[in-house]
mmCIF file of C-alpha atoms and ligand atoms in Angstrom:
data_model
loop_
_atom_site.group_PDB
_atom_site.id
_atom_site.type_symbol
_atom_site.label_atom_id
_atom_site.label_comp_id
_atom_site.label_asym_id
_atom_site.label_seq_id
_atom_site.Cartn_x
_atom_site.Cartn_y
_atom_site.Cartn_z
ATOM 1 C CA MET A 21 251.843 275.735 -260.378
ATOM 2 C CA VAL A 22 254.912 276.763 -257.756
ATOM 3 C CA ARG A 23 253.236 274.834 -255.331
ATOM 4 C CA HIS A 24 252.989 271.456 -257.793
ATOM 5 C CA VAL A 25 256.804 271.735 -258.913
ATOM 6 C CA ARG A 26 257.632 272.688 -254.837
ATOM 7 C CA THR A 27 255.410 269.654 -254.051
ATOM 8 C CA PHE A 28 257.304 266.869 -256.431
ATOM 9 C CA PHE A 29 260.712 268.653 -255.581
ATOM 10 C CA VAL A 30 260.382 267.539 -251.778
ATOM 11 C CA ILE A 31 258.914 264.621 -253.140
ATOM 12 C CA LEU A 32 261.742 263.708 -255.109
ATOM 13 C CA CYS A 33 263.997 264.995 -252.062
ATOM 14 C CA ILE A 34 262.353 261.904 -249.801
ATOM 15 C CA LEU A 35 262.575 259.213 -252.219
ATOM 16 C CA THR A 36 265.751 260.242 -252.980
ATOM 17 C CA ILE A 37 266.984 259.724 -249.491
ATOM 18 C CA SER A 38 264.850 256.367 -248.710
ATOM 19 C CA ALA A 39 266.637 255.037 -251.440
ATOM 20 C CA CYS A 40 269.783 255.965 -250.294
ATOM 21 C CA LYS A 41 269.287 255.380 -246.834
ATOM 22 C CA GLU A 42 267.795 251.768 -247.852
ATOM 23 C CA SER A 43 270.948 251.570 -250.181
ATOM 24 C CA ARG A 44 273.572 252.775 -247.207
ATOM 25 C CA GLN A 45 271.588 250.156 -244.992
ATOM 26 C CA ASN A 46 272.015 247.030 -247.807
ATOM 27 C CA ASP A 47 276.000 247.701 -247.430
ATOM 28 C CA GLY A 48 276.111 247.996 -243.484
ATOM 29 C CA ALA A 49 277.461 251.447 -243.964
ATOM 30 C CA ALA A 50 276.228 254.330 -241.659
ATOM 31 C CA ASP A 51 273.161 256.081 -242.554
ATOM 32 C CA PRO A 52 273.618 259.403 -243.544
ATOM 33 C CA VAL A 53 272.388 262.492 -240.969
ATOM 34 C CA VAL A 54 269.571 263.427 -242.649
ATOM 35 C CA LEU A 55 269.070 267.371 -242.095
ATOM 36 C CA GLY A 56 265.769 269.012 -242.626
ATOM 37 C CA TYR A 57 266.207 273.174 -243.398
ATOM 38 C CA SER A 58 263.503 275.473 -243.471
ATOM 39 C CA GLN A 59 265.160 278.821 -244.845
ATOM 40 C CA LEU A 60 263.034 281.656 -244.276
ATOM 41 C CA GLY A 61 263.063 283.192 -247.891
ATOM 42 C CA ASP A 62 264.977 284.844 -250.554
ATOM 43 C CA GLU A 63 264.712 288.301 -250.080
ATOM 44 C CA SER A 64 268.188 289.392 -250.099
ATOM 45 C CA THR A 65 271.594 289.338 -250.983
ATOM 46 C CA TRP A 66 272.569 287.937 -248.265
ATOM 47 C CA ARG A 67 269.879 285.277 -248.482
ATOM 48 C CA THR A 68 271.035 283.863 -251.436
ATOM 49 C CA ARG A 69 274.055 283.387 -249.885
ATOM 50 C CA ASN A 70 273.248 281.893 -246.670
ATOM 51 C CA SER A 71 271.734 279.589 -248.977
ATOM 52 C CA PHE A 72 274.196 278.357 -250.772
ATOM 53 C CA SER A 73 275.914 278.356 -247.943
ATOM 54 C CA ILE A 74 273.886 276.010 -246.559
ATOM 55 C CA THR A 75 273.479 273.658 -249.275
ATOM 56 C CA THR A 76 277.246 273.576 -250.306
ATOM 57 C CA ALA A 77 278.091 272.743 -246.568
ATOM 58 C CA ALA A 78 275.956 269.877 -246.190
ATOM 59 C CA GLN A 79 276.931 268.584 -249.940
ATOM 60 C CA LYS A 80 280.383 268.686 -248.581
ATOM 61 C CA ALA A 81 279.879 266.884 -245.215
ATOM 62 C CA GLY A 82 277.945 264.450 -246.749
ATOM 63 C CA ILE A 83 274.784 265.170 -244.781
ATOM 64 C CA LYS A 84 271.626 264.806 -246.771
ATOM 65 C CA ILE A 85 269.487 267.968 -246.737
ATOM 66 C CA MET A 86 265.749 268.483 -247.041
ATOM 67 C CA PHE A 87 266.099 272.207 -248.100
ATOM 68 C CA GLU A 88 262.924 274.371 -248.223
ATOM 69 C CA ASP A 89 262.183 277.179 -248.770
ATOM 70 C CA ALA A 90 259.390 279.515 -247.016
ATOM 71 C CA MET A 91 259.257 282.358 -249.562
ATOM 72 C CA GLN A 92 259.114 285.013 -246.181
ATOM 73 C CA ASP A 93 255.997 282.918 -244.530
ATOM 74 C CA GLN A 94 255.967 281.774 -241.288
ATOM 75 C CA ALA A 95 252.898 279.805 -242.292
ATOM 76 C CA ASN A 96 255.329 277.817 -244.594
ATOM 77 C CA GLN A 97 257.927 277.518 -242.713
ATOM 78 C CA ILE A 98 255.927 275.663 -239.457
ATOM 79 C CA LYS A 99 253.976 273.523 -243.028
ATOM 80 C CA ALA A 100 257.824 272.440 -243.668
ATOM 81 C CA LEU A 101 259.422 271.825 -239.785
ATOM 82 C CA ARG A 102 256.088 269.344 -239.899
ATOM 83 C CA SER A 103 256.745 267.256 -242.868
ATOM 84 C CA PHE A 104 260.331 267.103 -241.171
ATOM 85 C CA ILE A 105 258.764 265.827 -238.310
ATOM 86 C CA ALA A 106 256.561 263.479 -240.038
ATOM 87 C CA TYR A 107 259.414 262.398 -242.281
ATOM 88 C CA LYS A 108 261.113 261.552 -238.725
ATOM 89 C CA VAL A 109 264.482 263.546 -239.943
ATOM 90 C CA ASP A 110 267.785 263.069 -237.764
ATOM 91 C CA VAL A 111 267.533 267.080 -237.478
ATOM 92 C CA ILE A 112 266.111 270.206 -238.228
ATOM 93 C CA ALA A 113 267.120 273.125 -238.875
ATOM 94 C CA PHE A 114 265.944 276.844 -239.540
ATOM 95 C CA SER A 115 266.492 280.598 -239.723
ATOM 96 C CA PRO A 116 263.153 281.784 -238.062
ATOM 97 C CA LEU A 117 261.374 284.412 -240.190
ATOM 98 C CA VAL A 118 260.446 286.016 -236.821
ATOM 99 C CA GLU A 119 260.934 285.604 -233.181
ATOM 100 C CA THR A 120 257.288 284.502 -232.146
ATOM 101 C CA GLY A 121 254.884 281.590 -232.881
ATOM 102 C CA TRP A 122 256.875 278.899 -232.617
ATOM 103 C CA ASP A 123 256.004 277.013 -229.624
ATOM 104 C CA THR A 124 253.565 274.768 -230.759
ATOM 105 C CA VAL A 125 256.174 273.196 -233.635
ATOM 106 C CA LEU A 126 258.797 272.936 -231.395
ATOM 107 C CA GLY A 127 256.942 270.776 -229.055
ATOM 108 C CA GLU A 128 256.107 269.157 -231.861
ATOM 109 C CA ALA A 129 259.987 268.199 -233.053
ATOM 110 C CA LYS A 130 260.306 268.026 -229.503
ATOM 111 C CA ALA A 131 257.854 264.863 -228.834
ATOM 112 C CA ALA A 132 259.423 263.258 -231.765
ATOM 113 C CA GLY A 133 262.752 262.973 -230.305
ATOM 114 C CA ILE A 134 264.464 265.528 -233.556
ATOM 115 C CA PRO A 135 266.801 268.202 -232.076
ATOM 116 C CA VAL A 136 265.765 272.076 -233.058
ATOM 117 C CA ILE A 137 268.623 274.313 -234.600
ATOM 118 C CA LEU A 138 268.144 277.466 -234.805
ATOM 119 C CA VAL A 139 270.439 279.502 -237.144
ATOM 120 C CA ASP A 140 270.779 283.199 -238.317
ATOM 121 C CA ARG A 141 267.542 284.750 -235.876
ATOM 122 C CA MET A 142 266.702 283.598 -232.706
ATOM 123 C CA ILE A 143 262.963 282.787 -230.829
ATOM 124 C CA LYS A 144 261.280 284.013 -228.218
ATOM 125 C CA THR A 145 259.800 281.156 -225.796
ATOM 126 C CA SER A 146 260.120 280.697 -222.579
ATOM 127 C CA ASP A 147 260.784 277.193 -222.778
ATOM 128 C CA GLN A 148 264.119 276.810 -223.987
ATOM 129 C CA SER A 149 263.990 273.252 -224.082
ATOM 130 C CA LEU A 150 262.858 273.165 -227.736
ATOM 131 C CA TYR A 151 265.893 273.455 -229.322
ATOM 132 C CA ALA A 152 269.353 272.718 -229.096
ATOM 133 C CA CYS A 153 271.323 274.848 -229.585
ATOM 134 C CA ALA A 154 271.441 278.600 -232.007
ATOM 135 C CA LEU A 155 274.207 280.222 -234.218
ATOM 136 C CA CYS A 156 273.357 284.027 -235.088
ATOM 137 C CA SER A 157 274.961 287.341 -235.311
ATOM 138 C CA ASP A 158 274.851 289.441 -232.310
ATOM 139 C CA PHE A 159 272.314 292.198 -233.753
ATOM 140 C CA ARG A 160 272.778 294.317 -230.413
ATOM 141 C CA ARG A 161 276.311 294.807 -231.343
ATOM 142 C CA GLU A 162 275.953 295.430 -235.193
ATOM 143 C CA GLY A 163 273.185 297.977 -234.216
ATOM 144 C CA ARG A 164 275.658 300.161 -231.369
ATOM 145 C CA LYS A 165 279.128 300.108 -234.057
ATOM 146 C CA ALA A 166 276.139 301.840 -236.141
ATOM 147 C CA GLY A 167 275.547 304.287 -233.276
ATOM 148 C CA GLU A 168 279.342 304.084 -232.904
ATOM 149 C CA PHE A 169 280.425 305.120 -236.713
ATOM 150 C CA LEU A 170 277.608 308.348 -236.332
ATOM 151 C CA VAL A 171 279.035 309.141 -232.293
ATOM 152 C CA LYS A 172 282.576 309.439 -234.830
ATOM 153 C CA LYS A 173 281.596 310.943 -237.979
ATOM 154 C CA TYR A 174 279.812 314.136 -236.041
ATOM 155 C CA LYS A 175 281.828 314.328 -232.782
ATOM 156 C CA ASN A 176 282.659 317.739 -233.811
ATOM 157 C CA VAL A 177 278.971 318.489 -235.036
ATOM 158 C CA SER A 178 276.672 320.348 -232.759
ATOM 159 C CA GLY A 179 272.889 319.038 -235.145
ATOM 160 C CA PRO A 180 270.781 318.894 -234.687
ATOM 161 C CA VAL A 181 271.515 315.389 -236.845
ATOM 162 C CA ASN A 182 268.186 314.170 -238.844
ATOM 163 C CA ILE A 183 268.219 309.974 -239.053
ATOM 164 C CA VAL A 184 266.017 308.148 -241.411
ATOM 165 C CA GLU A 185 265.801 304.178 -240.447
ATOM 166 C CA LEU A 186 264.908 301.847 -243.477
ATOM 167 C CA ALA A 187 264.230 298.651 -240.884
ATOM 168 C CA GLY A 188 264.134 295.027 -241.655
ATOM 169 C CA THR A 189 261.359 293.128 -240.889
ATOM 170 C CA GLU A 190 258.823 293.540 -238.277
ATOM 171 C CA GLU A 191 259.805 291.159 -235.080
ATOM 172 C CA SER A 192 262.480 289.731 -236.715
ATOM 173 C CA THR A 193 265.841 289.705 -234.322
ATOM 174 C CA PRO A 194 267.773 291.131 -237.141
ATOM 175 C CA ALA A 195 265.675 294.021 -237.044
ATOM 176 C CA ILE A 196 265.298 294.505 -233.225
ATOM 177 C CA GLY A 197 268.717 294.062 -232.540
ATOM 178 C CA ARG A 198 269.495 296.566 -234.740
ATOM 179 C CA PHE A 199 266.979 299.148 -234.045
ATOM 180 C CA GLU A 200 267.780 298.798 -230.374
ATOM 181 C CA GLY A 201 271.487 298.783 -230.548
ATOM 182 C CA PHE A 202 271.568 301.279 -232.411
ATOM 183 C CA ARG A 203 269.627 303.999 -229.613
ATOM 184 C CA ASP A 204 271.601 301.915 -226.934
ATOM 185 C CA ILE A 205 274.437 304.463 -228.641
ATOM 186 C CA ILE A 206 272.820 307.199 -230.012
ATOM 187 C CA SER A 207 270.124 308.254 -227.105
ATOM 188 C CA ALA A 208 273.311 309.544 -225.097
ATOM 189 C CA HIS A 209 273.402 312.293 -227.196
ATOM 190 C CA PRO A 210 270.847 314.480 -228.375
ATOM 191 C CA LYS A 211 271.452 316.113 -231.463
ATOM 192 C CA PHE A 212 270.812 312.918 -233.094
ATOM 193 C CA ARG A 213 266.354 312.635 -234.462
ATOM 194 C CA VAL A 214 265.564 309.636 -235.856
ATOM 195 C CA ILE A 215 262.879 311.761 -237.766
ATOM 196 C CA PHE A 216 261.510 308.040 -239.641
ATOM 197 C CA SER A 217 261.623 304.458 -238.946
ATOM 198 C CA GLU A 218 259.648 302.360 -240.946
ATOM 199 C CA ASP A 219 260.014 298.119 -241.865
ATOM 200 C CA GLY A 220 261.270 297.819 -245.740
ATOM 201 C CA ASP A 221 261.038 294.053 -245.397
ATOM 202 C CA PHE A 222 265.280 293.956 -246.240
ATOM 203 C CA MET A 223 263.990 294.139 -249.627
ATOM 204 C CA ALA A 224 265.425 296.626 -252.587
ATOM 205 C CA SER A 225 261.957 297.250 -253.844
ATOM 206 C CA LYS A 226 260.709 298.396 -250.432
ATOM 207 C CA GLY A 227 263.708 300.263 -250.107
ATOM 208 C CA ARG A 228 263.358 302.942 -252.814
ATOM 209 C CA GLU A 229 259.172 302.249 -252.299
ATOM 210 C CA LEU A 230 260.186 304.306 -248.377
ATOM 211 C CA MET A 231 262.774 306.393 -249.857
ATOM 212 C CA ASN A 232 260.214 307.847 -251.898
ATOM 213 C CA LYS A 233 258.208 308.550 -248.978
ATOM 214 C CA ILE A 234 260.893 309.691 -247.173
ATOM 215 C CA LEU A 235 261.589 312.400 -250.320
ATOM 216 C CA ASP A 236 257.906 313.180 -250.448
ATOM 217 C CA LEU A 237 257.920 313.762 -246.470
ATOM 218 C CA TYR A 238 261.419 315.421 -246.253
ATOM 219 C CA LYS A 239 263.641 317.581 -248.116
ATOM 220 C CA PRO A 240 266.385 316.052 -248.969
ATOM 221 C CA GLU A 241 268.481 318.974 -246.893
ATOM 222 C CA GLU A 242 266.397 317.841 -243.656
ATOM 223 C CA ILE A 243 267.473 314.092 -243.974
ATOM 224 C CA ASN A 244 271.234 313.705 -242.588
ATOM 225 C CA VAL A 245 271.576 309.997 -242.425
ATOM 226 C CA ILE A 246 270.098 306.862 -243.746
ATOM 227 C CA TYR A 247 269.986 304.641 -241.572
ATOM 228 C CA SER A 248 269.693 300.907 -243.704
ATOM 229 C CA HIS A 249 268.925 297.275 -241.820
ATOM 230 C CA ASN A 250 270.977 295.241 -245.084
ATOM 231 C CA ASP A 251 272.287 296.433 -248.721
ATOM 232 C CA ASP A 252 269.432 295.674 -250.751
ATOM 233 C CA MET A 253 267.150 298.099 -249.178
ATOM 234 C CA THR A 254 269.988 300.383 -249.466
ATOM 235 C CA PHE A 255 270.286 299.984 -252.962
ATOM 236 C CA GLY A 256 266.887 300.415 -254.199
ATOM 237 C CA ALA A 257 267.322 303.469 -251.363
ATOM 238 C CA ILE A 258 270.505 304.730 -253.463
ATOM 239 C CA GLU A 259 268.738 304.091 -256.952
ATOM 240 C CA VAL A 260 266.255 306.477 -255.809
ATOM 241 C CA MET A 261 268.564 308.748 -254.626
ATOM 242 C CA GLN A 262 270.911 309.294 -257.493
ATOM 243 C CA ALA A 263 267.532 309.292 -260.069
ATOM 244 C CA SER A 264 266.785 312.777 -257.874
ATOM 245 C CA GLY A 265 269.761 314.696 -258.011
ATOM 246 C CA ILE A 266 270.852 313.877 -254.230
ATOM 247 C CA ARG A 267 274.826 312.497 -253.857
ATOM 248 C CA PRO A 268 274.237 309.388 -251.448
ATOM 249 C CA GLY A 269 277.717 309.372 -249.563
ATOM 250 C CA LYS A 270 278.071 313.083 -249.512
ATOM 251 C CA ASP A 271 274.191 314.424 -249.336
ATOM 252 C CA ILE A 272 273.018 312.007 -247.145
ATOM 253 C CA ALA A 273 275.533 310.190 -245.302
ATOM 254 C CA ILE A 274 275.046 306.170 -245.489
ATOM 255 C CA ILE A 275 274.846 303.439 -242.772
ATOM 256 C CA SER A 276 274.678 299.799 -244.315
ATOM 257 C CA VAL A 277 274.633 295.905 -243.144
ATOM 258 C CA ASP A 278 275.546 293.139 -244.130
ATOM 259 C CA MET A 279 278.599 293.630 -246.373
ATOM 260 C CA THR A 280 277.720 292.421 -250.100
ATOM 261 C CA GLN A 281 280.267 293.398 -252.262
ATOM 262 C CA ARG A 282 277.834 296.314 -253.931
ATOM 263 C CA SER A 283 277.685 298.038 -250.870
ATOM 264 C CA VAL A 284 281.857 297.095 -250.607
ATOM 265 C CA ASP A 285 282.135 298.574 -254.350
ATOM 266 C CA TYR A 286 279.815 301.659 -252.678
ATOM 267 C CA LEU A 287 281.931 302.366 -250.101
ATOM 268 C CA LYS A 288 285.312 302.551 -251.885
ATOM 269 C CA LEU A 289 283.015 304.979 -253.833
ATOM 270 C CA GLY A 290 282.258 306.660 -250.968
ATOM 271 C CA VAL A 291 278.734 306.480 -251.861
ATOM 272 C CA VAL A 292 278.376 304.080 -248.960
ATOM 273 C CA ASN A 293 280.183 305.408 -245.459
ATOM 274 C CA CYS A 294 279.652 303.298 -242.884
ATOM 275 C CA ILE A 295 279.537 299.461 -243.789
ATOM 276 C CA ILE A 296 278.634 296.523 -240.753
ATOM 277 C CA GLU A 297 279.207 293.267 -242.003
ATOM 278 C CA CYS A 298 276.796 290.398 -241.020
ATOM 279 C CA ASN A 299 278.609 287.414 -242.286
ATOM 280 C CA PRO A 300 276.096 284.214 -243.980
ATOM 281 C CA ASN A 301 278.931 281.944 -244.765
ATOM 282 C CA SER A 302 277.184 279.587 -242.063
ATOM 283 C CA GLY A 303 277.069 276.433 -243.554
ATOM 284 C CA ALA A 304 280.251 274.525 -241.960
ATOM 285 C CA GLN A 305 279.301 275.747 -238.923
ATOM 286 C CA VAL A 306 275.967 274.386 -239.212
ATOM 287 C CA MET A 307 276.839 270.675 -240.256
ATOM 288 C CA GLU A 308 279.037 270.856 -237.768
ATOM 289 C CA LEU A 309 276.838 271.495 -235.326
ATOM 290 C CA ALA A 310 274.148 269.144 -236.672
ATOM 291 C CA ARG A 311 276.738 266.157 -236.894
ATOM 292 C CA LYS A 312 276.818 266.900 -232.662
ATOM 293 C CA VAL A 313 273.482 266.902 -231.655
ATOM 294 C CA VAL A 314 273.114 263.990 -233.989
ATOM 295 C CA ALA A 315 275.731 262.050 -231.703
ATOM 296 C CA GLY A 316 274.655 263.774 -228.441
ATOM 297 C CA GLU A 317 277.437 265.098 -228.074
ATOM 298 C CA PRO A 318 277.811 268.830 -225.978
ATOM 299 C CA VAL A 319 277.306 272.032 -227.786
ATOM 300 C CA PRO A 320 277.221 275.741 -226.625
ATOM 301 C CA LYS A 321 273.693 277.219 -227.009
ATOM 302 C CA ARG A 322 274.566 279.569 -228.061
ATOM 303 C CA THR A 323 277.367 280.879 -230.836
ATOM 304 C CA TYR A 324 277.456 284.261 -232.216
ATOM 305 C CA ILE A 325 279.686 284.509 -236.108
ATOM 306 C CA ASP A 326 282.913 286.605 -236.187
ATOM 307 C CA GLU A 327 282.128 289.976 -237.558
ATOM 308 C CA GLN A 328 283.550 293.160 -238.955
ATOM 309 C CA THR A 329 282.559 296.414 -239.310
ATOM 310 C CA PHE A 330 284.167 299.402 -242.468
ATOM 311 C CA ASP A 331 283.934 302.802 -242.520
ATOM 312 C CA GLU A 332 285.146 305.775 -244.241
ATOM 313 C CA PHE A 333 288.104 306.554 -241.715
ATOM 314 C CA GLY A 334 290.109 302.914 -242.150
ATOM 315 C CA ALA A 335 291.640 301.477 -245.332
ATOM 316 C CA VAL A 336 289.019 299.830 -247.576
ATOM 317 C CA GLY A 337 290.971 299.546 -250.295
ATOM 318 C CA ASN A 338 292.392 295.599 -249.332
ATOM 319 C CA ILE A 339 289.205 294.733 -248.741
ATOM 320 C CA PRO A 340 288.911 290.806 -250.296
ATOM 321 C CA ASN A 341 286.285 290.639 -253.005
ATOM 322 C CA ARG A 342 283.183 288.799 -250.782
ATOM 323 C CA GLY A 343 282.370 286.314 -253.844
ATOM 324 C CA TYR A 344 278.580 287.712 -253.606
HETATM 325 O O1 GYE B 24 270.740 290.903 -243.037
HETATM 326 C C1 GYE B 24 269.333 290.473 -244.310
HETATM 327 C C2 GYE B 24 268.491 289.399 -244.504
HETATM 328 O O2 GYE B 24 268.399 287.347 -240.943
HETATM 329 C C3 GYE B 24 270.930 288.539 -240.761
HETATM 330 O O3 GYE B 24 268.259 288.733 -243.335
HETATM 331 C C4 GYE B 24 269.574 288.445 -241.810
HETATM 332 C C5 GYE B 24 269.189 289.501 -242.324
HETATM 333 C C6 GYE B 24 270.108 289.864 -243.084
HETATM 334 O O4 GYE B 24 267.513 289.211 -245.513
HETATM 335 O O5 GYE B 24 270.366 291.434 -245.664
#
């Protein structure tokens, strides 16, 4: 049923865009740019905001968008990319769920002369000509910031400092970068020990599951720190901790990535100790890149989004409302 509704929606989208293109041609005005956008899913607060940013920015920029949600399934994303190619959109943008497995479909886009923009996550490929440009966060840097916070927080503690890690979707760029960047820093300090690290797919439900598992494996006093690759998993873990009488932020320190409003509120309350921003508001930049690649203008191969870190050592009172 859901599938039928989605198919209907895509067809409706195509018809609307075709009608629009024709009417534009008839009145002699320039065609609007048509962008095929494959979002990887709706797994987190970050992602919902990112989809909102993309779709509203398209509307504002006068770009016709065909927006498809792949529901965290790479096969769905590949199917969406193929439908965009069949439709002959002017440009494709997508957030790749994982890094590998894109060469064939991107080769098809290239053969059809459709430029591709990577948004949010990267791909691993030996052929860099398969995409025009990429706009994403510096995930390794985010991981390093998490490590730097711990170095600062535990500078007068001899250790061991036991860390449990709630990791993001396996093989995805943010999970890889946040994992590796963190270790870039803590590996220089043997007192830091990651005693648990598992994939929670960036979802609150899995954060809950993982935290229950962790508390089956360890006594709360054996855990010093939770390093969570995103806020939603953090929220799930916090709920489990609170239900078990553990005081998050006090009995166990928490580092979380994304910086949604709820995590800012938690930082202010001392429930979370450090938040690393990951900015989902990339819509306007995506539309600008889309216009440029369609016009054949030069674009940087890779653009990083600006981001900040806030922790218990700084002033947190004036953090502006995030809006999501
Ligand atoms: O941090 C997480 C989301 O790829 C940067 O994916 C994104 C991550 C984000 O599910 O909340």
